[in-house]
mmCIF file of C-alpha atoms in Angstrom:
data_model
loop_
_atom_site.group_PDB
_atom_site.id
_atom_site.type_symbol
_atom_site.label_atom_id
_atom_site.label_comp_id
_atom_site.label_asym_id
_atom_site.label_seq_id
_atom_site.Cartn_x
_atom_site.Cartn_y
_atom_site.Cartn_z
ATOM 1 C CA MET A 7 -29.421 -155.322 8.132
ATOM 2 C CA LYS A 8 -28.645 -151.732 9.004
ATOM 3 C CA ARG A 9 -25.946 -151.484 11.605
ATOM 4 C CA LYS A 10 -26.900 -149.528 14.676
ATOM 5 C CA LEU A 11 -24.159 -147.300 16.000
ATOM 6 C CA LEU A 12 -24.317 -145.907 19.488
ATOM 7 C CA ALA A 13 -21.939 -143.202 20.587
ATOM 8 C CA ILE A 14 -21.469 -143.036 24.303
ATOM 9 C CA GLY A 15 -19.182 -140.339 25.587
ATOM 10 C CA THR A 16 -18.865 -137.516 27.999
ATOM 11 C CA ILE A 17 -17.212 -134.126 27.947
ATOM 12 C CA VAL A 18 -16.490 -132.593 31.286
ATOM 13 C CA ALA A 19 -15.681 -128.903 31.495
ATOM 14 C CA VAL A 20 -14.314 -127.566 34.743
ATOM 15 C CA MET A 21 -14.453 -123.821 35.328
ATOM 16 C CA PHE A 22 -12.564 -122.350 38.183
ATOM 17 C CA GLY A 23 -11.236 -118.920 39.199
ATOM 18 C CA MET A 24 -7.583 -118.202 39.693
ATOM 19 C CA ALA A 25 -7.260 -116.276 42.981
ATOM 20 C CA GLY A 26 -5.539 -112.921 42.722
ATOM 21 C CA CYS A 27 -5.019 -112.980 38.935
ATOM 22 C CA GLY A 28 -8.297 -111.424 37.877
ATOM 23 C CA SER A 29 -8.883 -114.015 35.149
ATOM 24 C CA THR A 30 -10.624 -117.327 34.652
ATOM 25 C CA LYS A 31 -8.922 -120.461 33.313
ATOM 26 C CA GLU A 32 -10.938 -123.130 31.526
ATOM 27 C CA GLU A 33 -9.808 -126.736 31.617
ATOM 28 C CA VAL A 34 -11.516 -129.248 29.334
ATOM 29 C CA VAL A 35 -11.288 -132.964 29.965
ATOM 30 C CA GLN A 36 -12.681 -135.175 27.202
ATOM 31 C CA THR A 37 -13.083 -138.901 27.505
ATOM 32 C CA GLN A 38 -12.679 -141.089 24.435
ATOM 33 C CA GLU A 39 -15.901 -141.851 22.630
ATOM 34 C CA GLU A 40 -16.992 -145.442 23.046
ATOM 35 C CA LYS A 41 -18.724 -147.056 20.103
ATOM 36 C CA VAL A 42 -21.047 -150.018 20.326
ATOM 37 C CA ILE A 43 -22.493 -151.779 17.300
ATOM 38 C CA SER A 44 -25.379 -154.199 17.042
ATOM 39 C CA PHE A 45 -24.923 -157.198 14.753
ATOM 40 C CA VAL A 46 -26.681 -160.398 13.787
ATOM 41 C CA ASP A 47 -25.047 -163.827 13.917
ATOM 42 C CA ALA A 48 -25.463 -166.777 11.554
ATOM 43 C CA GLN A 49 -28.456 -168.020 13.581
ATOM 44 C CA GLY A 50 -30.266 -164.679 13.314
ATOM 45 C CA GLU A 51 -29.606 -163.645 16.922
ATOM 46 C CA TYR A 52 -28.624 -160.052 17.729
ATOM 47 C CA HIS A 53 -25.579 -159.113 19.805
ATOM 48 C CA GLU A 54 -23.528 -156.054 20.667
ATOM 49 C CA LEU A 55 -19.826 -155.365 20.213
ATOM 50 C CA THR A 56 -17.827 -152.603 21.856
ATOM 51 C CA VAL A 57 -15.413 -151.356 19.211
ATOM 52 C CA ASP A 58 -11.719 -151.467 20.082
ATOM 53 C CA SER A 59 -10.324 -148.166 18.832
ATOM 54 C CA ASP A 60 -6.794 -149.605 18.814
ATOM 55 C CA VAL A 61 -7.688 -152.015 15.998
ATOM 56 C CA GLU A 62 -7.558 -150.866 12.370
ATOM 57 C CA GLU A 63 -11.046 -149.907 11.222
ATOM 58 C CA ASN A 64 -13.032 -151.240 8.286
ATOM 59 C CA SER A 65 -12.619 -148.486 5.694
ATOM 60 C CA TYR A 66 -14.331 -150.302 2.830
ATOM 61 C CA THR A 67 -17.465 -148.763 1.308
ATOM 62 C CA ALA A 68 -20.345 -151.174 1.944
ATOM 63 C CA GLU A 69 -22.191 -150.238 -1.246
ATOM 64 C CA ASN A 70 -19.147 -151.242 -3.314
ATOM 65 C CA PHE A 71 -19.566 -154.886 -2.379
ATOM 66 C CA VAL A 72 -21.640 -156.142 -5.295
ATOM 67 C CA LEU A 73 -22.883 -159.701 -5.799
ATOM 68 C CA ASP A 74 -22.572 -160.655 -9.470
ATOM 69 C CA GLY A 75 -24.387 -163.970 -9.693
ATOM 70 C CA GLU A 76 -22.578 -166.185 -7.173
ATOM 71 C CA PHE A 77 -19.437 -164.063 -7.000
ATOM 72 C CA MET A 78 -18.871 -161.024 -4.773
ATOM 73 C CA THR A 79 -16.883 -158.137 -6.254
ATOM 74 C CA TYR A 80 -15.413 -154.921 -4.871
ATOM 75 C CA GLU A 81 -13.856 -151.878 -6.494
ATOM 76 C CA ASP A 82 -12.896 -148.406 -5.300
ATOM 77 C CA ASP A 83 -9.988 -145.995 -5.688
ATOM 78 C CA TYR A 84 -7.770 -148.066 -3.417
ATOM 79 C CA TYR A 85 -8.868 -151.699 -3.708
ATOM 80 C CA THR A 86 -9.900 -154.283 -6.245
ATOM 81 C CA SER A 87 -10.905 -157.893 -5.556
ATOM 82 C CA SER A 88 -10.685 -161.541 -6.529
ATOM 83 C CA VAL A 89 -12.925 -164.498 -5.723
ATOM 84 C CA GLY A 90 -12.039 -167.855 -4.207
ATOM 85 C CA VAL A 91 -13.288 -170.921 -2.368
ATOM 86 C CA ASP A 92 -12.354 -172.732 0.811
ATOM 87 C CA VAL A 93 -12.827 -176.486 0.870
ATOM 88 C CA SER A 94 -12.399 -179.610 2.957
ATOM 89 C CA LYS A 95 -13.318 -183.287 2.809
ATOM 90 C CA PHE A 96 -16.986 -182.288 2.951
ATOM 91 C CA GLN A 97 -16.876 -181.138 -0.681
ATOM 92 C CA GLY A 98 -15.804 -184.616 -1.798
ATOM 93 C CA ASP A 99 -13.905 -185.051 -5.051
ATOM 94 C CA ILE A 100 -13.426 -181.709 -6.810
ATOM 95 C CA ASN A 101 -12.832 -181.086 -10.506
ATOM 96 C CA TRP A 102 -10.325 -178.273 -10.116
ATOM 97 C CA LYS A 103 -10.045 -177.666 -13.840
ATOM 98 C CA LYS A 104 -13.756 -176.794 -13.922
ATOM 99 C CA VAL A 105 -13.417 -174.676 -10.776
ATOM 100 C CA ALA A 106 -10.705 -172.582 -12.413
ATOM 101 C CA ALA A 107 -12.699 -172.283 -15.639
ATOM 102 C CA ALA A 108 -15.681 -171.006 -13.605
ATOM 103 C CA GLY A 109 -13.646 -167.956 -12.570
ATOM 104 C CA ILE A 110 -12.301 -169.021 -9.179
ATOM 105 C CA GLU A 111 -8.820 -167.561 -8.697
ATOM 106 C CA TYR A 112 -7.655 -169.091 -5.425
ATOM 107 C CA ALA A 113 -8.463 -171.729 -2.830
ATOM 108 C CA PHE A 114 -7.940 -172.197 0.878
ATOM 109 C CA ILE A 115 -7.732 -175.921 1.529
ATOM 110 C CA ARG A 116 -8.232 -177.504 4.918
ATOM 111 C CA VAL A 117 -5.009 -179.241 5.797
ATOM 112 C CA GLY A 118 -6.328 -180.824 8.964
ATOM 113 C CA TYR A 119 -8.128 -180.479 12.260
ATOM 114 C CA ARG A 120 -7.930 -181.276 15.954
ATOM 115 C CA GLY A 121 -10.749 -183.367 17.363
ATOM 116 C CA TYR A 122 -13.026 -181.427 19.680
ATOM 117 C CA SER A 123 -13.380 -184.216 22.252
ATOM 118 C CA GLU A 124 -10.083 -186.092 22.592
ATOM 119 C CA GLY A 125 -7.900 -183.511 20.847
ATOM 120 C CA LYS A 126 -6.264 -185.811 18.299
ATOM 121 C CA LEU A 127 -4.590 -184.162 15.287
ATOM 122 C CA ASN A 128 -5.909 -185.349 11.929
ATOM 123 C CA LEU A 129 -4.986 -184.743 8.297
ATOM 124 C CA ASP A 130 -8.010 -183.830 6.158
ATOM 125 C CA GLU A 131 -8.797 -186.886 4.043
ATOM 126 C CA GLN A 132 -8.970 -184.822 0.829
ATOM 127 C CA PHE A 133 -6.031 -182.511 1.539
ATOM 128 C CA LYS A 134 -3.408 -184.057 -0.730
ATOM 129 C CA LYS A 135 -5.815 -184.536 -3.612
ATOM 130 C CA ASN A 136 -7.186 -181.003 -3.227
ATOM 131 C CA ILE A 137 -3.872 -179.176 -2.999
ATOM 132 C CA LYS A 138 -2.379 -181.069 -5.926
ATOM 133 C CA GLY A 139 -5.498 -180.484 -8.029
ATOM 134 C CA ALA A 140 -5.758 -176.785 -7.216
ATOM 135 C CA ILE A 141 -2.083 -176.151 -7.965
ATOM 136 C CA LYS A 142 -2.277 -178.087 -11.226
ATOM 137 C CA ALA A 143 -5.329 -176.022 -12.260
ATOM 138 C CA GLY A 144 -3.320 -172.822 -11.769
ATOM 139 C CA LEU A 145 -5.060 -171.490 -8.655
ATOM 140 C CA ASP A 146 -3.254 -169.613 -5.901
ATOM 141 C CA VAL A 147 -3.348 -171.789 -2.807
ATOM 142 C CA GLY A 148 -3.374 -171.334 0.955
ATOM 143 C CA VAL A 149 -4.367 -173.738 3.726
ATOM 144 C CA TYR A 150 -6.254 -173.598 7.002
ATOM 145 C CA PHE A 151 -6.246 -175.679 10.159
ATOM 146 C CA PHE A 152 -9.375 -176.199 12.270
ATOM 147 C CA SER A 153 -8.099 -175.690 15.799
ATOM 148 C CA GLN A 154 -9.373 -176.946 19.112
ATOM 149 C CA ALA A 155 -6.229 -176.042 21.031
ATOM 150 C CA ILE A 156 -6.643 -175.326 24.732
ATOM 151 C CA SER A 157 -3.101 -174.042 25.305
ATOM 152 C CA GLU A 158 -0.224 -172.297 23.558
ATOM 153 C CA GLU A 159 1.683 -175.578 23.554
ATOM 154 C CA GLU A 160 -1.126 -177.259 21.623
ATOM 155 C CA ALA A 161 -1.349 -174.312 19.210
ATOM 156 C CA ARG A 162 2.370 -174.638 18.447
ATOM 157 C CA GLU A 163 1.870 -178.377 18.004
ATOM 158 C CA GLU A 164 -0.837 -177.617 15.435
ATOM 159 C CA ALA A 165 1.474 -175.224 13.598
ATOM 160 C CA GLU A 166 4.204 -177.865 13.368
ATOM 161 C CA PHE A 167 1.644 -180.390 12.117
ATOM 162 C CA VAL A 168 0.565 -177.997 9.361
ATOM 163 C CA MET A 169 4.088 -177.108 8.263
ATOM 164 C CA ASP A 170 5.004 -180.786 8.040
ATOM 165 C CA ALA A 171 1.914 -181.416 5.891
ATOM 166 C CA VAL A 172 2.536 -178.559 3.428
ATOM 167 C CA GLU A 173 6.253 -179.206 2.993
ATOM 168 C CA GLY A 174 7.029 -179.475 -0.720
ATOM 169 C CA TYR A 175 3.963 -177.511 -1.860
ATOM 170 C CA ASP A 176 4.206 -173.960 -3.190
ATOM 171 C CA LEU A 177 1.814 -171.769 -1.170
ATOM 172 C CA GLN A 178 1.008 -168.316 -2.528
ATOM 173 C CA LEU A 179 -1.463 -167.518 0.265
ATOM 174 C CA PRO A 180 -1.267 -167.669 4.072
ATOM 175 C CA ILE A 181 -1.566 -170.562 6.481
ATOM 176 C CA VAL A 182 -4.724 -169.797 8.447
ATOM 177 C CA TYR A 183 -5.475 -170.457 12.098
ATOM 178 C CA ASP A 184 -9.166 -171.369 12.333
ATOM 179 C CA PRO A 185 -10.421 -171.593 15.932
ATOM 180 C CA GLU A 186 -14.153 -172.248 16.058
ATOM 181 C CA SER A 187 -16.903 -173.001 18.543
ATOM 182 C CA ILE A 188 -18.671 -176.361 18.471
ATOM 183 C CA LEU A 189 -22.427 -175.820 18.458
ATOM 184 C CA ASN A 190 -24.860 -178.113 20.294
ATOM 185 C CA GLU A 191 -22.137 -180.464 21.579
ATOM 186 C CA GLU A 192 -19.613 -180.429 24.391
ATOM 187 C CA ALA A 193 -16.100 -179.534 23.292
ATOM 188 C CA ARG A 194 -12.706 -179.445 24.962
ATOM 189 C CA THR A 195 -12.522 -175.683 24.268
ATOM 190 C CA ASP A 196 -15.830 -174.779 25.952
ATOM 191 C CA ASP A 197 -14.148 -173.244 29.008
ATOM 192 C CA VAL A 198 -11.206 -171.614 27.246
ATOM 193 C CA SER A 199 -11.074 -167.865 27.913
ATOM 194 C CA ALA A 200 -10.718 -165.095 25.345
ATOM 195 C CA GLU A 201 -7.289 -164.379 26.787
ATOM 196 C CA GLN A 202 -6.203 -167.975 26.203
ATOM 197 C CA PHE A 203 -7.710 -168.159 22.699
ATOM 198 C CA THR A 204 -5.752 -165.002 21.893
ATOM 199 C CA LYS A 205 -2.515 -166.458 23.248
ATOM 200 C CA ASN A 206 -3.126 -169.619 21.216
ATOM 201 C CA THR A 207 -3.612 -167.540 18.072
ATOM 202 C CA VAL A 208 -0.392 -165.623 18.662
ATOM 203 C CA ALA A 209 1.521 -168.842 19.363
ATOM 204 C CA PHE A 210 0.271 -170.560 16.197
ATOM 205 C CA CYS A 211 0.882 -167.585 13.925
ATOM 206 C CA LYS A 212 4.309 -166.854 15.396
ATOM 207 C CA ALA A 213 5.378 -170.453 14.803
ATOM 208 C CA ILE A 214 4.094 -170.306 11.219
ATOM 209 C CA GLU A 215 5.951 -167.064 10.521
ATOM 210 C CA GLU A 216 9.144 -168.394 12.083
ATOM 211 C CA GLY A 217 8.790 -171.329 9.697
ATOM 212 C CA GLY A 218 8.916 -168.958 6.736
ATOM 213 C CA TYR A 219 5.198 -168.791 5.910
ATOM 214 C CA ASP A 220 2.599 -166.033 6.066
ATOM 215 C CA ALA A 221 -0.017 -166.454 8.800
ATOM 216 C CA MET A 222 -3.628 -165.306 9.096
ATOM 217 C CA VAL A 223 -6.517 -165.842 11.520
ATOM 218 C CA TYR A 224 -10.128 -166.715 10.652
ATOM 219 C CA ALA A 225 -12.949 -165.250 12.744
ATOM 220 C CA ASN A 226 -16.581 -164.254 12.548
ATOM 221 C CA LEU A 227 -18.043 -161.322 14.463
ATOM 222 C CA MET A 228 -18.940 -163.468 17.480
ATOM 223 C CA TRP A 229 -15.287 -164.372 17.833
ATOM 224 C CA GLN A 230 -14.199 -160.795 17.262
ATOM 225 C CA ALA A 231 -16.623 -159.623 19.946
ATOM 226 C CA TYR A 232 -16.268 -162.295 22.624
ATOM 227 C CA LYS A 233 -13.561 -164.872 21.923
ATOM 228 C CA LEU A 234 -10.505 -162.902 20.816
ATOM 229 C CA GLU A 235 -8.707 -159.848 22.159
ATOM 230 C CA LEU A 236 -8.148 -158.162 18.811
ATOM 231 C CA GLY A 237 -5.909 -155.481 20.267
ATOM 232 C CA GLU A 238 -3.314 -158.226 20.787
ATOM 233 C CA LEU A 239 -3.623 -159.444 17.184
ATOM 234 C CA THR A 240 -3.111 -156.240 15.215
ATOM 235 C CA ASP A 241 -0.119 -157.672 13.323
ATOM 236 C CA ILE A 242 -2.052 -160.724 12.106
ATOM 237 C CA PRO A 243 -4.185 -160.414 8.931
ATOM 238 C CA MET A 244 -7.885 -161.224 9.283
ATOM 239 C CA TRP A 245 -10.030 -163.622 7.251
ATOM 240 C CA TYR A 246 -13.520 -162.525 8.244
ATOM 241 C CA ALA A 247 -16.682 -164.664 8.038
ATOM 242 C CA ASP A 248 -20.143 -163.097 7.770
ATOM 243 C CA TYR A 249 -23.143 -164.257 5.733
ATOM 244 C CA GLU A 250 -25.033 -160.971 5.727
ATOM 245 C CA SER A 251 -25.248 -159.060 2.426
ATOM 246 C CA LYS A 252 -22.622 -156.554 3.615
ATOM 247 C CA PRO A 253 -19.778 -157.071 6.100
ATOM 248 C CA GLN A 254 -20.878 -155.985 9.576
ATOM 249 C CA THR A 255 -17.472 -155.866 11.227
ATOM 250 C CA PRO A 256 -16.033 -152.483 12.226
ATOM 251 C CA TYR A 257 -12.541 -153.908 11.740
ATOM 252 C CA HIS A 258 -10.248 -154.234 8.734
ATOM 253 C CA PHE A 259 -10.051 -157.586 6.959
ATOM 254 C CA GLU A 260 -8.208 -158.956 3.936
ATOM 255 C CA TYR A 261 -10.605 -161.772 3.040
ATOM 256 C CA TRP A 262 -14.342 -162.092 3.567
ATOM 257 C CA GLN A 263 -16.076 -165.475 3.554
ATOM 258 C CA TYR A 264 -19.474 -164.203 2.469
ATOM 259 C CA THR A 265 -21.470 -167.413 2.068
ATOM 260 C CA SER A 266 -21.404 -171.074 3.047
ATOM 261 C CA THR A 267 -23.951 -172.042 0.402
ATOM 262 C CA GLY A 268 -22.189 -171.041 -2.791
ATOM 263 C CA SER A 269 -22.323 -172.964 -6.043
ATOM 264 C CA VAL A 270 -19.322 -173.460 -8.332
ATOM 265 C CA ASP A 271 -18.965 -175.686 -11.378
ATOM 266 C CA GLY A 272 -16.716 -178.609 -10.502
ATOM 267 C CA ILE A 273 -17.834 -178.805 -6.862
ATOM 268 C CA SER A 274 -20.836 -180.883 -5.837
ATOM 269 C CA GLY A 275 -23.166 -179.251 -3.327
ATOM 270 C CA ASP A 276 -22.589 -176.128 -1.271
ATOM 271 C CA VAL A 277 -19.198 -174.482 -0.937
ATOM 272 C CA ASP A 278 -17.813 -171.503 0.985
ATOM 273 C CA LEU A 279 -17.077 -168.491 -1.231
ATOM 274 C CA ASP A 280 -14.600 -165.755 -0.394
ATOM 275 C CA ILE A 281 -13.608 -162.327 -1.661
ATOM 276 C CA ARG A 282 -10.061 -161.054 -1.353
ATOM 277 C CA LEU A 283 -9.497 -157.295 -1.080
ATOM 278 C CA ILE A 284 -6.342 -156.312 -2.981
ATOM 279 C CA LYS A 285 -4.610 -152.955 -2.669
ATOM 280 C CA LYS A 286 -4.087 -151.257 -6.025
#
C-alpha cells in the first residue's frame, strides 16, 4: 500500500508600517507543519495517524526491506539485519535445533500473560521448555509478557512476575511489554485510556530496568496512533508489528514483526517472524 502523506500547515505574514521611521518591517510567523498519514490495519481497515514530531522518525529506506523466501532482510550504509521468531504455547513443542539450523538467530519467548477477564497472572505453559531449548540451540533470547494491566500498580506487578520467572536464565535481548487489545470479546482493559496505557508502559519498563534488564515495548500502528502517547515513551525501544509488505509507521523501531503466518523448520504451523535492525 502506498502511504498517503498530507501536509497541513499555515504561514502567516504580517506587514505593518513603523510610524515616523520611513521603513517597513516584516514579521513572519510560521506554524509547525502537521503531518497525517493513512494506514491499513491487520483487518484491512484504513485509519489516519497524526505524526508526533517529538518522536524519532523512521529513517529506514522502504525499498531495502527485501523478503528472501520466508525471511526479511535489510541492508544500507548504516544498518544490517538479523531474523528471529517469537513464540508461545500456541506453537506447541519446538525443535530448537532445527530452528537454529534454518537460519533463525534469536527468539522472543512468551514468559506469561494476564487474563483479560479476571486479571490473573499466568506462566506460559511452554516457557521453561522454550527458553531452555532456545538457549541450548545457541539462539539469542528475550522474553515478552502479554499485559492486561489496568493500572501502574498492576504493570509493576507484571514486571516482578516476569523477573522472577527469568531469574537464572541468560537473556541477551530485552524483556518486552506487550499490551494488546482483545478483539470480539469484552476485556478488563476496554475502558483504559491512552494516558493510562502509557503510564502502565512506563511503570513496567522502569521496573524492568531497575531490575537490571533491558526493556522494550511492542505495538502495532493502531496502538501507536490511538492507545499510546509515544512522546512519553521516547526512551523505550520499539518492537513494531505490521503485516504489510513494508513498514507503515513513521516512527523509529528496532524490531519489526512482519508476519504472523511464517514457516520455519522445527515449528509446526504458523509462527511470527521478526527482523532486527542492527547499527553497523
